[in-house]
């Protein structure tokens, strides 16, 4: 099983995990690490090390490219040569749901990353573009 770790600024990980659970129920091997005021990059590193210890295939989702969560996660992905750790930035709920709900279809995290990145790009749309192709009612009827 591919483990998913969310590392982001503030309490964003807790919040997005709460949203995920509301929509898709509790998910095993999906955890969050909050990078809150007073924490150092080393604190994030230690928390990440604790989470990756028992897994070989890991997807780390971060909020900002170049932010501390991304930088620490990226450094760890290079250092742990015995594990396959992939790090993505730009986390949003659509990305997280795609990762969680698709991970059982893939044995390797590389394949999951391809799917998640493609879906994430497709999930960011301008509403006016939707209106040009179909009615808003048909597009958003029912919700999730």
Short mmCIF file of N, CA and C in Angstrom, two decimals:
data_model
loop_
_atom_site.label_atom_id
_atom_site.label_comp_id
_atom_site.label_asym_id
_atom_site.label_seq_id
_atom_site.Cartn_x
_atom_site.Cartn_y
_atom_site.Cartn_z
N UNK A 1 0.85 -1.19 0.00
CA UNK A 1 0.00 0.00 0.00
C UNK A 1 0.88 1.24 0.00
N UNK A 2 0.50 2.22 -0.77
CA UNK A 2 1.20 3.50 -0.83
C UNK A 2 0.70 4.38 0.31
N UNK A 3 1.62 4.84 1.14
CA UNK A 3 1.26 5.75 2.22
C UNK A 3 1.22 7.18 1.68
N UNK A 4 0.27 7.96 2.16
CA UNK A 4 0.16 9.36 1.76
C UNK A 4 0.36 10.23 3.00
N UNK A 5 1.30 11.16 2.88
CA UNK A 5 1.61 12.07 3.98
C UNK A 5 1.38 13.50 3.49
N UNK A 6 0.59 14.24 4.23
CA UNK A 6 0.32 15.64 3.92
C UNK A 6 1.17 16.49 4.86
N UNK A 7 2.00 17.35 4.28
CA UNK A 7 2.85 18.24 5.08
C UNK A 7 2.62 19.65 4.56
N UNK A 8 2.15 20.53 5.44
CA UNK A 8 1.81 21.88 4.98
C UNK A 8 1.84 22.87 6.14
N UNK A 9 1.80 24.14 5.78
CA UNK A 9 1.85 25.22 6.75
C UNK A 9 0.56 25.29 7.57
N UNK A 10 0.72 25.65 8.84
CA UNK A 10 -0.41 25.82 9.73
C UNK A 10 -1.14 24.50 9.97
N UNK A 11 -2.44 24.61 10.15
CA UNK A 11 -3.27 23.43 10.40
C UNK A 11 -3.95 22.93 9.13
N UNK A 12 -3.41 23.33 7.98
CA UNK A 12 -3.96 22.89 6.70
C UNK A 12 -4.08 21.37 6.61
N UNK A 13 -3.06 20.61 7.03
CA UNK A 13 -3.21 19.14 6.95
C UNK A 13 -4.42 18.62 7.74
N UNK A 14 -4.61 19.11 8.95
CA UNK A 14 -5.77 18.67 9.74
C UNK A 14 -7.08 19.04 9.05
N UNK A 15 -7.14 20.24 8.51
CA UNK A 15 -8.37 20.70 7.86
C UNK A 15 -8.71 19.91 6.61
N UNK A 16 -7.72 19.66 5.77
CA UNK A 16 -7.99 18.94 4.52
C UNK A 16 -8.29 17.47 4.80
N UNK A 17 -7.67 16.91 5.85
CA UNK A 17 -8.01 15.53 6.24
C UNK A 17 -9.44 15.45 6.76
N UNK A 18 -9.89 16.48 7.46
CA UNK A 18 -11.27 16.53 7.93
C UNK A 18 -12.24 16.55 6.75
N UNK A 19 -11.92 17.33 5.73
CA UNK A 19 -12.75 17.38 4.53
C UNK A 19 -12.76 16.04 3.81
N UNK A 20 -11.60 15.43 3.69
CA UNK A 20 -11.50 14.12 3.05
C UNK A 20 -12.37 13.10 3.77
N UNK A 21 -12.29 13.09 5.09
CA UNK A 21 -13.07 12.12 5.87
C UNK A 21 -14.57 12.37 5.71
N UNK A 22 -14.98 13.62 5.63
CA UNK A 22 -16.39 13.94 5.43
C UNK A 22 -16.90 13.37 4.10
N UNK A 23 -16.07 13.43 3.07
CA UNK A 23 -16.48 12.98 1.74
C UNK A 23 -16.26 11.49 1.53
N UNK A 24 -15.11 10.97 1.96
CA UNK A 24 -14.73 9.60 1.62
C UNK A 24 -14.56 8.67 2.81
N UNK A 25 -14.83 9.15 4.01
CA UNK A 25 -14.65 8.32 5.19
C UNK A 25 -13.19 8.26 5.61
N UNK A 26 -12.95 7.60 6.73
CA UNK A 26 -11.58 7.48 7.24
C UNK A 26 -10.73 6.65 6.28
N UNK A 27 -9.51 7.09 6.03
CA UNK A 27 -8.61 6.41 5.11
C UNK A 27 -7.36 5.96 5.86
N UNK A 28 -7.04 4.67 5.73
CA UNK A 28 -5.83 4.15 6.36
C UNK A 28 -4.59 4.65 5.63
N UNK A 29 -3.53 4.82 6.39
CA UNK A 29 -2.23 5.21 5.85
C UNK A 29 -2.25 6.55 5.13
N UNK A 30 -3.08 7.45 5.64
CA UNK A 30 -3.10 8.84 5.19
C UNK A 30 -2.96 9.69 6.45
N UNK A 31 -1.87 10.44 6.54
CA UNK A 31 -1.60 11.21 7.75
C UNK A 31 -1.20 12.64 7.40
N UNK A 32 -1.32 13.51 8.37
CA UNK A 32 -0.94 14.90 8.18
C UNK A 32 0.11 15.34 9.18
N UNK A 33 0.96 16.24 8.74
CA UNK A 33 1.96 16.87 9.60
C UNK A 33 1.76 18.38 9.48
N UNK A 34 1.31 18.99 10.57
CA UNK A 34 1.11 20.44 10.60
C UNK A 34 2.44 21.13 10.88
N UNK A 35 2.80 22.10 10.07
CA UNK A 35 4.00 22.91 10.30
C UNK A 35 3.51 24.22 10.90
N UNK A 36 3.52 24.28 12.24
CA UNK A 36 2.92 25.41 12.94
C UNK A 36 3.99 26.32 13.54
N UNK A 37 3.55 27.49 13.98
CA UNK A 37 4.46 28.47 14.58
C UNK A 37 5.25 27.82 15.71
N UNK A 38 6.53 28.11 15.74
CA UNK A 38 7.39 27.57 16.77
C UNK A 38 8.12 26.30 16.36
N UNK A 39 7.67 25.68 15.28
CA UNK A 39 8.35 24.48 14.79
C UNK A 39 9.51 24.87 13.90
N UNK A 40 10.53 24.03 13.90
CA UNK A 40 11.67 24.24 13.01
C UNK A 40 11.59 23.24 11.86
N UNK A 41 12.42 23.46 10.86
CA UNK A 41 12.47 22.49 9.76
C UNK A 41 12.91 21.13 10.27
N UNK A 42 13.74 21.11 11.30
CA UNK A 42 14.15 19.82 11.88
C UNK A 42 12.98 19.10 12.53
N UNK A 43 12.06 19.85 13.13
CA UNK A 43 10.86 19.23 13.72
C UNK A 43 10.04 18.54 12.63
N UNK A 44 9.92 19.19 11.48
CA UNK A 44 9.19 18.61 10.35
C UNK A 44 9.91 17.35 9.88
N UNK A 45 11.22 17.44 9.79
CA UNK A 45 12.04 16.30 9.35
C UNK A 45 11.84 15.09 10.26
N UNK A 46 11.89 15.32 11.56
CA UNK A 46 11.72 14.23 12.53
C UNK A 46 10.34 13.60 12.40
N UNK A 47 9.32 14.44 12.25
CA UNK A 47 7.95 13.93 12.09
C UNK A 47 7.82 13.11 10.81
N UNK A 48 8.43 13.57 9.73
CA UNK A 48 8.41 12.83 8.46
C UNK A 48 9.15 11.51 8.58
N UNK A 49 10.30 11.53 9.21
CA UNK A 49 11.08 10.30 9.38
C UNK A 49 10.26 9.25 10.14
N UNK A 50 9.52 9.69 11.13
CA UNK A 50 8.68 8.78 11.91
C UNK A 50 7.60 8.15 11.03
N UNK A 51 7.06 8.92 10.09
CA UNK A 51 5.95 8.44 9.25
C UNK A 51 6.40 7.52 8.11
N UNK A 52 7.61 7.67 7.62
CA UNK A 52 8.05 6.87 6.47
C UNK A 52 8.70 5.55 6.87
N UNK A 53 8.96 5.36 8.13
CA UNK A 53 9.79 4.25 8.59
C UNK A 53 9.32 2.87 8.11
N UNK A 54 8.04 2.59 8.10
CA UNK A 54 7.55 1.25 7.78
C UNK A 54 7.01 1.09 6.37
N UNK A 55 7.29 2.04 5.50
CA UNK A 55 6.73 1.99 4.14
C UNK A 55 7.83 2.13 3.10
N UNK A 56 7.62 1.49 1.96
CA UNK A 56 8.58 1.57 0.84
C UNK A 56 8.13 2.57 -0.22
N UNK A 57 6.81 2.72 -0.39
CA UNK A 57 6.24 3.59 -1.42
C UNK A 57 5.42 4.68 -0.71
N UNK A 58 5.84 5.93 -0.88
CA UNK A 58 5.24 7.03 -0.13
C UNK A 58 5.01 8.23 -1.05
N UNK A 59 3.83 8.83 -0.94
CA UNK A 59 3.52 10.06 -1.64
C UNK A 59 3.36 11.17 -0.61
N UNK A 60 4.17 12.21 -0.74
CA UNK A 60 4.08 13.36 0.16
C UNK A 60 3.45 14.51 -0.61
N UNK A 61 2.36 15.04 -0.07
CA UNK A 61 1.65 16.16 -0.68
C UNK A 61 1.90 17.41 0.15
N UNK A 62 2.40 18.46 -0.49
CA UNK A 62 2.72 19.69 0.22
C UNK A 62 1.95 20.86 -0.38
N UNK A 63 1.89 21.95 0.38
CA UNK A 63 1.11 23.09 -0.08
C UNK A 63 1.86 24.00 -1.05
N UNK A 64 3.10 24.35 -0.76
CA UNK A 64 3.80 25.36 -1.56
C UNK A 64 5.15 24.88 -2.07
N UNK A 65 5.36 25.01 -3.34
CA UNK A 65 6.66 24.74 -3.94
C UNK A 65 7.68 25.70 -3.32
N UNK A 66 8.75 25.15 -2.77
CA UNK A 66 9.79 25.97 -2.17
C UNK A 66 9.58 26.30 -0.71
N UNK A 67 8.44 25.93 -0.14
CA UNK A 67 8.20 26.15 1.28
C UNK A 67 8.92 25.10 2.12
N UNK A 68 9.00 25.33 3.41
CA UNK A 68 9.69 24.39 4.30
C UNK A 68 9.15 22.97 4.19
N UNK A 69 7.83 22.75 4.20
CA UNK A 69 7.35 21.37 4.07
C UNK A 69 7.83 20.70 2.78
N UNK A 70 7.80 21.43 1.68
CA UNK A 70 8.27 20.90 0.40
C UNK A 70 9.77 20.63 0.43
N UNK A 71 10.53 21.59 0.92
CA UNK A 71 11.99 21.46 0.93
C UNK A 71 12.45 20.30 1.80
N UNK A 72 11.89 20.18 2.99
CA UNK A 72 12.27 19.09 3.89
C UNK A 72 11.87 17.74 3.29
N UNK A 73 10.67 17.66 2.75
CA UNK A 73 10.19 16.42 2.14
C UNK A 73 11.06 16.02 0.95
N UNK A 74 11.42 16.99 0.13
CA UNK A 74 12.25 16.72 -1.04
C UNK A 74 13.63 16.21 -0.63
N UNK A 75 14.21 16.84 0.38
CA UNK A 75 15.53 16.40 0.86
C UNK A 75 15.46 14.97 1.36
N UNK A 76 14.41 14.65 2.09
CA UNK A 76 14.25 13.29 2.61
C UNK A 76 14.08 12.28 1.48
N UNK A 77 13.38 12.68 0.43
CA UNK A 77 13.14 11.77 -0.69
C UNK A 77 14.45 11.38 -1.38
N UNK A 78 15.42 12.27 -1.35
CA UNK A 78 16.72 12.00 -1.96
C UNK A 78 17.59 11.14 -1.03
N UNK A 79 17.48 11.39 0.26
CA UNK A 79 18.31 10.69 1.24
C UNK A 79 17.91 9.23 1.43
N UNK A 80 16.63 8.94 1.38
CA UNK A 80 16.15 7.58 1.62
C UNK A 80 16.19 6.78 0.32
N UNK A 81 17.34 6.26 -0.01
CA UNK A 81 17.51 5.53 -1.27
C UNK A 81 16.84 4.15 -1.25
N UNK A 82 16.51 3.66 -0.06
CA UNK A 82 15.84 2.36 0.06
C UNK A 82 14.32 2.48 -0.07
N UNK A 83 13.82 3.70 -0.22
CA UNK A 83 12.38 3.95 -0.33
C UNK A 83 12.11 4.75 -1.60
N UNK A 84 10.88 4.66 -2.06
CA UNK A 84 10.45 5.48 -3.19
C UNK A 84 9.52 6.55 -2.62
N UNK A 85 10.06 7.75 -2.44
CA UNK A 85 9.29 8.87 -1.89
C UNK A 85 9.13 9.92 -2.98
N UNK A 86 7.89 10.20 -3.33
CA UNK A 86 7.59 11.23 -4.33
C UNK A 86 6.95 12.41 -3.60
N UNK A 87 7.32 13.62 -4.01
CA UNK A 87 6.83 14.83 -3.36
C UNK A 87 6.14 15.72 -4.40
N UNK A 88 4.90 16.10 -4.12
CA UNK A 88 4.15 17.01 -4.98
C UNK A 88 3.82 18.27 -4.20
N UNK A 89 3.74 19.39 -4.90
CA UNK A 89 3.30 20.65 -4.29
C UNK A 89 1.96 21.05 -4.89
N UNK A 90 1.35 22.06 -4.29
CA UNK A 90 0.07 22.57 -4.81
C UNK A 90 -1.14 21.80 -4.31
N UNK A 91 -1.03 21.22 -3.15
CA UNK A 91 -2.10 20.39 -2.61
C UNK A 91 -3.44 21.12 -2.56
N UNK A 92 -4.48 20.42 -3.03
CA UNK A 92 -5.86 20.85 -2.85
C UNK A 92 -6.70 19.59 -2.61
N UNK A 93 -7.95 19.77 -2.28
CA UNK A 93 -8.79 18.63 -1.92
C UNK A 93 -8.98 17.67 -3.08
N UNK A 94 -9.12 18.19 -4.27
CA UNK A 94 -9.27 17.34 -5.45
C UNK A 94 -8.04 16.44 -5.63
N UNK A 95 -6.86 17.02 -5.47
CA UNK A 95 -5.62 16.26 -5.58
C UNK A 95 -5.56 15.15 -4.53
N UNK A 96 -5.89 15.50 -3.29
CA UNK A 96 -5.85 14.52 -2.21
C UNK A 96 -6.83 13.39 -2.46
N UNK A 97 -8.04 13.72 -2.87
CA UNK A 97 -9.04 12.68 -3.13
C UNK A 97 -8.58 11.75 -4.25
N UNK A 98 -8.03 12.31 -5.30
CA UNK A 98 -7.54 11.49 -6.41
C UNK A 98 -6.44 10.55 -5.92
N UNK A 99 -5.53 11.06 -5.14
CA UNK A 99 -4.43 10.24 -4.62
C UNK A 99 -4.95 9.10 -3.75
N UNK A 100 -5.84 9.43 -2.84
CA UNK A 100 -6.35 8.44 -1.89
C UNK A 100 -7.21 7.39 -2.59
N UNK A 101 -8.10 7.84 -3.46
CA UNK A 101 -9.04 6.91 -4.08
C UNK A 101 -8.42 6.11 -5.23
N UNK A 102 -7.30 6.57 -5.75
CA UNK A 102 -6.65 5.86 -6.86
C UNK A 102 -5.48 4.99 -6.43
N UNK A 103 -4.98 5.15 -5.23
CA UNK A 103 -3.74 4.47 -4.86
C UNK A 103 -3.83 2.96 -4.87
N UNK A 104 -5.00 2.40 -4.67
CA UNK A 104 -5.12 0.93 -4.69
C UNK A 104 -5.01 0.37 -6.11
N UNK A 105 -5.12 1.23 -7.11
CA UNK A 105 -5.01 0.79 -8.50
C UNK A 105 -3.55 0.65 -8.94
N UNK A 106 -2.64 1.17 -8.13
CA UNK A 106 -1.23 1.19 -8.52
C UNK A 106 -0.35 0.53 -7.49
N UNK A 107 0.60 -0.23 -7.98
CA UNK A 107 1.57 -0.86 -7.10
C UNK A 107 2.71 0.10 -6.75
N UNK A 108 3.02 1.00 -7.70
CA UNK A 108 4.15 1.90 -7.52
C UNK A 108 3.71 3.36 -7.47
N UNK A 109 4.35 4.10 -6.60
CA UNK A 109 4.00 5.50 -6.39
C UNK A 109 4.23 6.34 -7.64
N UNK A 110 5.19 5.98 -8.48
CA UNK A 110 5.43 6.73 -9.72
C UNK A 110 4.18 6.77 -10.60
N UNK A 111 3.51 5.63 -10.70
CA UNK A 111 2.30 5.56 -11.52
C UNK A 111 1.16 6.38 -10.91
N UNK A 112 1.06 6.34 -9.59
CA UNK A 112 0.05 7.14 -8.90
C UNK A 112 0.31 8.63 -9.13
N UNK A 113 1.55 9.04 -9.07
CA UNK A 113 1.90 10.45 -9.27
C UNK A 113 1.46 10.93 -10.64
N UNK A 114 1.69 10.13 -11.67
CA UNK A 114 1.26 10.51 -13.02
C UNK A 114 -0.24 10.78 -13.06
N UNK A 115 -1.02 9.89 -12.44
CA UNK A 115 -2.48 10.05 -12.42
C UNK A 115 -2.89 11.29 -11.62
N UNK A 116 -2.28 11.48 -10.47
CA UNK A 116 -2.64 12.60 -9.60
C UNK A 116 -2.32 13.94 -10.26
N UNK A 117 -1.16 14.05 -10.87
CA UNK A 117 -0.78 15.31 -11.53
C UNK A 117 -1.72 15.62 -12.69
N UNK A 118 -2.02 14.62 -13.50
CA UNK A 118 -2.94 14.82 -14.63
C UNK A 118 -4.32 15.24 -14.14
N UNK A 119 -4.85 14.53 -13.16
CA UNK A 119 -6.18 14.85 -12.62
C UNK A 119 -6.21 16.23 -11.97
N UNK A 120 -5.13 16.58 -11.29
CA UNK A 120 -5.07 17.88 -10.62
C UNK A 120 -5.12 19.01 -11.63
N UNK A 121 -4.38 18.86 -12.71
CA UNK A 121 -4.42 19.88 -13.77
C UNK A 121 -5.83 19.99 -14.35
N UNK A 122 -6.46 18.86 -14.59
CA UNK A 122 -7.81 18.86 -15.17
C UNK A 122 -8.85 19.40 -14.20
N UNK A 123 -8.57 19.32 -12.90
CA UNK A 123 -9.53 19.75 -11.89
C UNK A 123 -9.54 21.24 -11.62
N UNK A 124 -8.61 21.96 -12.21
CA UNK A 124 -8.58 23.41 -12.03
C UNK A 124 -9.17 24.05 -13.28
N UNK A 125 -10.35 24.64 -13.12
CA UNK A 125 -11.06 25.19 -14.27
C UNK A 125 -11.60 26.58 -13.95
N UNK A 126 -11.85 27.32 -14.99
CA UNK A 126 -12.50 28.62 -14.91
C UNK A 126 -13.99 28.37 -15.18
N UNK A 127 -14.84 28.76 -14.25
CA UNK A 127 -16.27 28.51 -14.37
C UNK A 127 -16.84 29.01 -15.69
N UNK A 128 -16.36 30.16 -16.16
CA UNK A 128 -16.90 30.70 -17.42
C UNK A 128 -16.60 29.77 -18.59
N UNK A 129 -15.53 29.02 -18.52
CA UNK A 129 -15.23 28.02 -19.56
C UNK A 129 -16.25 26.89 -19.52
N UNK A 130 -16.65 26.51 -18.32
CA UNK A 130 -17.69 25.48 -18.19
C UNK A 130 -19.00 25.96 -18.81
N UNK A 131 -19.32 27.22 -18.59
CA UNK A 131 -20.56 27.77 -19.15
C UNK A 131 -20.55 27.77 -20.67
N UNK A 132 -19.39 27.94 -21.24
CA UNK A 132 -19.28 27.97 -22.70
C UNK A 132 -19.57 26.61 -23.32
N UNK A 133 -19.33 25.54 -22.57
CA UNK A 133 -19.52 24.20 -23.13
C UNK A 133 -20.81 23.53 -22.71
N UNK A 134 -21.37 23.93 -21.58
CA UNK A 134 -22.64 23.35 -21.13
C UNK A 134 -23.25 24.25 -20.07
N UNK A 135 -24.46 23.97 -19.70
CA UNK A 135 -25.12 24.81 -18.71
C UNK A 135 -24.54 24.54 -17.33
N UNK A 136 -24.54 25.56 -16.51
CA UNK A 136 -24.02 25.41 -15.15
C UNK A 136 -24.82 24.38 -14.37
N UNK A 137 -26.11 24.33 -14.61
CA UNK A 137 -26.96 23.37 -13.90
C UNK A 137 -26.53 21.94 -14.18
N UNK A 138 -26.28 21.62 -15.43
CA UNK A 138 -25.86 20.27 -15.80
C UNK A 138 -24.46 19.97 -15.27
N UNK A 139 -23.61 20.97 -15.24
CA UNK A 139 -22.22 20.77 -14.80
C UNK A 139 -22.13 20.47 -13.32
N UNK A 140 -22.91 21.17 -12.51
CA UNK A 140 -22.75 21.08 -11.07
C UNK A 140 -23.94 20.45 -10.35
N UNK A 141 -24.79 19.79 -11.08
CA UNK A 141 -25.96 19.17 -10.49
C UNK A 141 -25.55 18.07 -9.52
N UNK A 142 -26.08 18.10 -8.33
CA UNK A 142 -25.87 17.03 -7.36
C UNK A 142 -24.67 17.20 -6.45
N UNK A 143 -23.55 17.67 -6.95
CA UNK A 143 -22.36 17.81 -6.11
C UNK A 143 -21.78 16.47 -5.73
N UNK A 144 -20.94 16.52 -4.72
CA UNK A 144 -20.30 15.28 -4.24
C UNK A 144 -20.92 14.89 -2.93
#
